[in-house]
C-alpha positions as MATLAB code, in Angstrom:
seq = 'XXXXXXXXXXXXXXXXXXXXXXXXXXXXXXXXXXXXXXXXXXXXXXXXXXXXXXXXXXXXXXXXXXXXXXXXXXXXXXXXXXXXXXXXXXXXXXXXXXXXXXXXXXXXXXXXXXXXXXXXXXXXXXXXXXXXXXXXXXXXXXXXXXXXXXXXXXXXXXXXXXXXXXXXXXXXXXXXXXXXXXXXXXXXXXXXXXXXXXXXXXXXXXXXX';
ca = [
      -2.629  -18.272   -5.299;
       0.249  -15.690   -4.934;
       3.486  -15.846   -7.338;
       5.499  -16.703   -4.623;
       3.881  -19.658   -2.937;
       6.234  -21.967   -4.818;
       9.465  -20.301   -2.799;
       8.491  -20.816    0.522;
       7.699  -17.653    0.739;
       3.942  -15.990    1.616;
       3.100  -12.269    0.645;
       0.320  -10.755    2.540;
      -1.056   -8.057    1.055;
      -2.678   -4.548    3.409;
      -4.368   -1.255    1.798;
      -6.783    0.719    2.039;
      -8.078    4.295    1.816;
      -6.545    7.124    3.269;
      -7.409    7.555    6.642;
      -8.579    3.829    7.283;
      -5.855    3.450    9.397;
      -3.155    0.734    7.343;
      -0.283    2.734    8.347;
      -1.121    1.979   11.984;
      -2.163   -1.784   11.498;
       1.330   -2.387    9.632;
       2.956   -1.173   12.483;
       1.203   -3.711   14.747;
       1.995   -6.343   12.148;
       5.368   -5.117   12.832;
       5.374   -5.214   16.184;
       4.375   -8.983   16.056;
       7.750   -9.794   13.655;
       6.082   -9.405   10.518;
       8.995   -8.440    8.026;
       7.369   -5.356    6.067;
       7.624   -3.913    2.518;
       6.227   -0.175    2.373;
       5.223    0.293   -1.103;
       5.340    3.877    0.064;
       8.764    4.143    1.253;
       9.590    2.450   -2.275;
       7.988    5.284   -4.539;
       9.844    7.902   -2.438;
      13.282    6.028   -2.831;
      12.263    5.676   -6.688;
      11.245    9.232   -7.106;
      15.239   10.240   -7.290;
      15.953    7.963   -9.806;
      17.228    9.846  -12.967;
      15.425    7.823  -15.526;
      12.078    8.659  -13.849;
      12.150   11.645  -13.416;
      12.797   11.688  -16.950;
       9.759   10.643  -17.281;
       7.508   12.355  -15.573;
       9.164   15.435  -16.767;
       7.747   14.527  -20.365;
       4.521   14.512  -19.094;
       4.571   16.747  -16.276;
       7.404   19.220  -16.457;
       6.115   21.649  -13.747;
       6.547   18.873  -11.288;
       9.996   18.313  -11.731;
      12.306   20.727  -10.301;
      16.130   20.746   -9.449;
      15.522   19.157   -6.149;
      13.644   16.895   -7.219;
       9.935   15.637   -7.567;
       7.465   18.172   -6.298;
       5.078   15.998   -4.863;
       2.473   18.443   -3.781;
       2.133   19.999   -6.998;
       1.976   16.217   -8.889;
      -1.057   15.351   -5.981;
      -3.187   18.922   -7.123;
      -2.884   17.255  -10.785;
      -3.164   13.745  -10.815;
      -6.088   13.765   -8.097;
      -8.233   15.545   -9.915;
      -8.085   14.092  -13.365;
      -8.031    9.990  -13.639;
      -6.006   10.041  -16.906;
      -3.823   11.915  -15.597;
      -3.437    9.957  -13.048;
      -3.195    6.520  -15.362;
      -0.460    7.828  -16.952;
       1.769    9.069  -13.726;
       0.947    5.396  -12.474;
       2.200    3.975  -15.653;
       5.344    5.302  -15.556;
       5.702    4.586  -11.834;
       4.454    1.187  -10.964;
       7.013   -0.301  -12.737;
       9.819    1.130  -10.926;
       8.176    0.098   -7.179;
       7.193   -3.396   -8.710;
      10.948   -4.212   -8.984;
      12.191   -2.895   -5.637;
       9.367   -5.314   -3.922;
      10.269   -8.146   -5.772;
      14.203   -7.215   -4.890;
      13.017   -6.964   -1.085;
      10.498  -10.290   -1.338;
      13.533  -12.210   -2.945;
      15.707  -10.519    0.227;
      13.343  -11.879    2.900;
      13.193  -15.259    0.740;
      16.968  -15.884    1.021;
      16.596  -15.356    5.141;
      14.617  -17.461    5.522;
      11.118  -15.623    5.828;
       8.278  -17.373    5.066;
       5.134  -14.880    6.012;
       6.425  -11.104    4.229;
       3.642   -8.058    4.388;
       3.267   -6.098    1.363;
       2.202   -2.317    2.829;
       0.777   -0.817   -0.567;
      -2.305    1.781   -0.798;
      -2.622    1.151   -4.662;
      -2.639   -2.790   -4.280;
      -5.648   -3.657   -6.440;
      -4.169   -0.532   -8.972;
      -1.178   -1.457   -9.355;
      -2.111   -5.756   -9.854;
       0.580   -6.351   -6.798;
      -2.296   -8.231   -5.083;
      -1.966  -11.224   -7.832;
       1.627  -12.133   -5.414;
      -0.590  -12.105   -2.340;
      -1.344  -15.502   -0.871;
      -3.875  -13.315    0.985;
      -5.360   -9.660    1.192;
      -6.121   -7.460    4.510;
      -7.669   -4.420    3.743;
      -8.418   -1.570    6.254;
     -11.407    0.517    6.380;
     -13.132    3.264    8.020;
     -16.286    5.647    7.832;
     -15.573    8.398    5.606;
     -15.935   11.307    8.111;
     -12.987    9.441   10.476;
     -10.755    8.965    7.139;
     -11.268   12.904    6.633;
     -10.820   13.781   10.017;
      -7.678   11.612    9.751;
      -6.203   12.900    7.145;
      -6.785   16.692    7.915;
      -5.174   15.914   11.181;
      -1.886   14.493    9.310;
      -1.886   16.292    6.236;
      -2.922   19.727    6.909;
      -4.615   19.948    3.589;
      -7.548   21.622    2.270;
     -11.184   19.401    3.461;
     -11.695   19.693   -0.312;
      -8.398   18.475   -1.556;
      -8.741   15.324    0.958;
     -12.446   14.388   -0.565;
     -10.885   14.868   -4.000;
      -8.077   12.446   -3.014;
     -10.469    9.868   -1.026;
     -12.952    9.928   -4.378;
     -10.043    9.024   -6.721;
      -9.143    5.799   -4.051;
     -11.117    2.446   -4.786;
     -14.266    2.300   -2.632;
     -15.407    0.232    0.263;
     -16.944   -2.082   -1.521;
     -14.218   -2.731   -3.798;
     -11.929   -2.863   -0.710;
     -14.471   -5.653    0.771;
     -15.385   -7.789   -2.388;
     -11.203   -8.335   -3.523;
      -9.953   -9.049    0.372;
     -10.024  -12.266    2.387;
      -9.664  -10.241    5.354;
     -11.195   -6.644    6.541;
     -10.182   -4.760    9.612;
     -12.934   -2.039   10.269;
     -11.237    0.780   11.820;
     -14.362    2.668   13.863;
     -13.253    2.680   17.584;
      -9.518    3.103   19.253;
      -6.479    1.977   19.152;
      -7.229   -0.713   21.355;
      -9.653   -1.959   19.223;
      -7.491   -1.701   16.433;
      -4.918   -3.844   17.651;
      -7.199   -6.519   19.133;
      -8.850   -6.915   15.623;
      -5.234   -6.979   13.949;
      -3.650   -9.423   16.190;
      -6.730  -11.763   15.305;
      -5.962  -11.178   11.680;
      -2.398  -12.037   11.858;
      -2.940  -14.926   14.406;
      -5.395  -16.601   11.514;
      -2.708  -15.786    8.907;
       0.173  -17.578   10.838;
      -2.261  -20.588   11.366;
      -3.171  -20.521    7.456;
       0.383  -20.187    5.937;
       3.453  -21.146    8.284;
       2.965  -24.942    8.502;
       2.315  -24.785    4.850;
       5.515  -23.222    4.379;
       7.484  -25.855    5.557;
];
């Protein structure tokens, strides 16, 4: 049961690997009036906040530079060493856990009763305890690296580095009440979505009432 079911309010959780193809399916939820939180556009917005940076400067000085957050550098270390990792998480999971409460509280007071909670590190970060519901999106590893190479312009070996530090498949599977496998078009894609988000409107909206 999500945090929020008492508010009138439904979060629906999405993630995924890299590559799967969640980017595109939140779009199409979107598209279909969906009001969307993008737990990625948060962490960019909280990257320039003083205090943080503060932070990550204590633990990883090189990354933090007069303009800001060097994000490419951070990736080369966190991805490649999981305590590392923990302890960039730590310090910011906190700061994107407030600005989606702020914007689920936002879409409360209009009104909103279905919300969609865009976040990669769902299961990570313990965000998917607020979700009524999880959709994750997955794909066959050689699409999610041809994916990413394509939009990225990385290294192969940096992408398999990032893809083996994501949750797997199986995780992805076993913790979701919904799975979109992303193996064909776009098409496809949006066929299997729409059937997702039709099942979700018949689950939650009466209830909301």
């Amino acid at each position: 049961m999500g945090l929020f079911e008492s508010d009138n309010i439904r979060v629906i959780g999405l993630t995924g690997q890299s590559g799967a193809g969640k980017s595109t399916v939140s779009g199409i939820f979107a598209s279909e009036g969906f009001p969307t939180i993008d737990a990625d556009e948060i962490s960019h917005k909280v990257s320039s906040i003083r205090s943080f940076l503060g932070e990550v400067y204590g633990l990883f000085p090189d990354c933090v530079t007069d303009a800001g957050l060097d994000r490419q550098k951070l990736a080369g270390i966190v991805f490649c060493d999981c305590e590392k990792l923990k302890s960039y998480t730590d310090i910011i999971y906190p700061y994107i856990t407030r600005e989606i409460f702020k914007s689920i509280e936002d879409y409360r007071e209009r009104g909103e009763r279905l919300a969609l909670l865009d976040a990669p590190t769902l299961f990570e970060s313990g965000l998917d305890d607020i979700c009524s519901s999880v959709v994750s999106v997955i794909a066959p590893m050689e699409l999610k690296i041809q994916r990413v190479l394509e939009r990225d312009g990385i290294p192969v070996e940096m992408v398999k580095t990032r893809l083996s530090s994501q949750k797997s498949d199986d995780i992805f599977i076993s913790k979701s009440q919904f799975i979109i496998v992303n193996n064909s078009d776009i098409d496809s894609l949006r066929e299997k979505t729409l059937c997702v988000i039709d099942e979700l409107r018949r689950l939650y909206t009466d209830d909301c009432d």
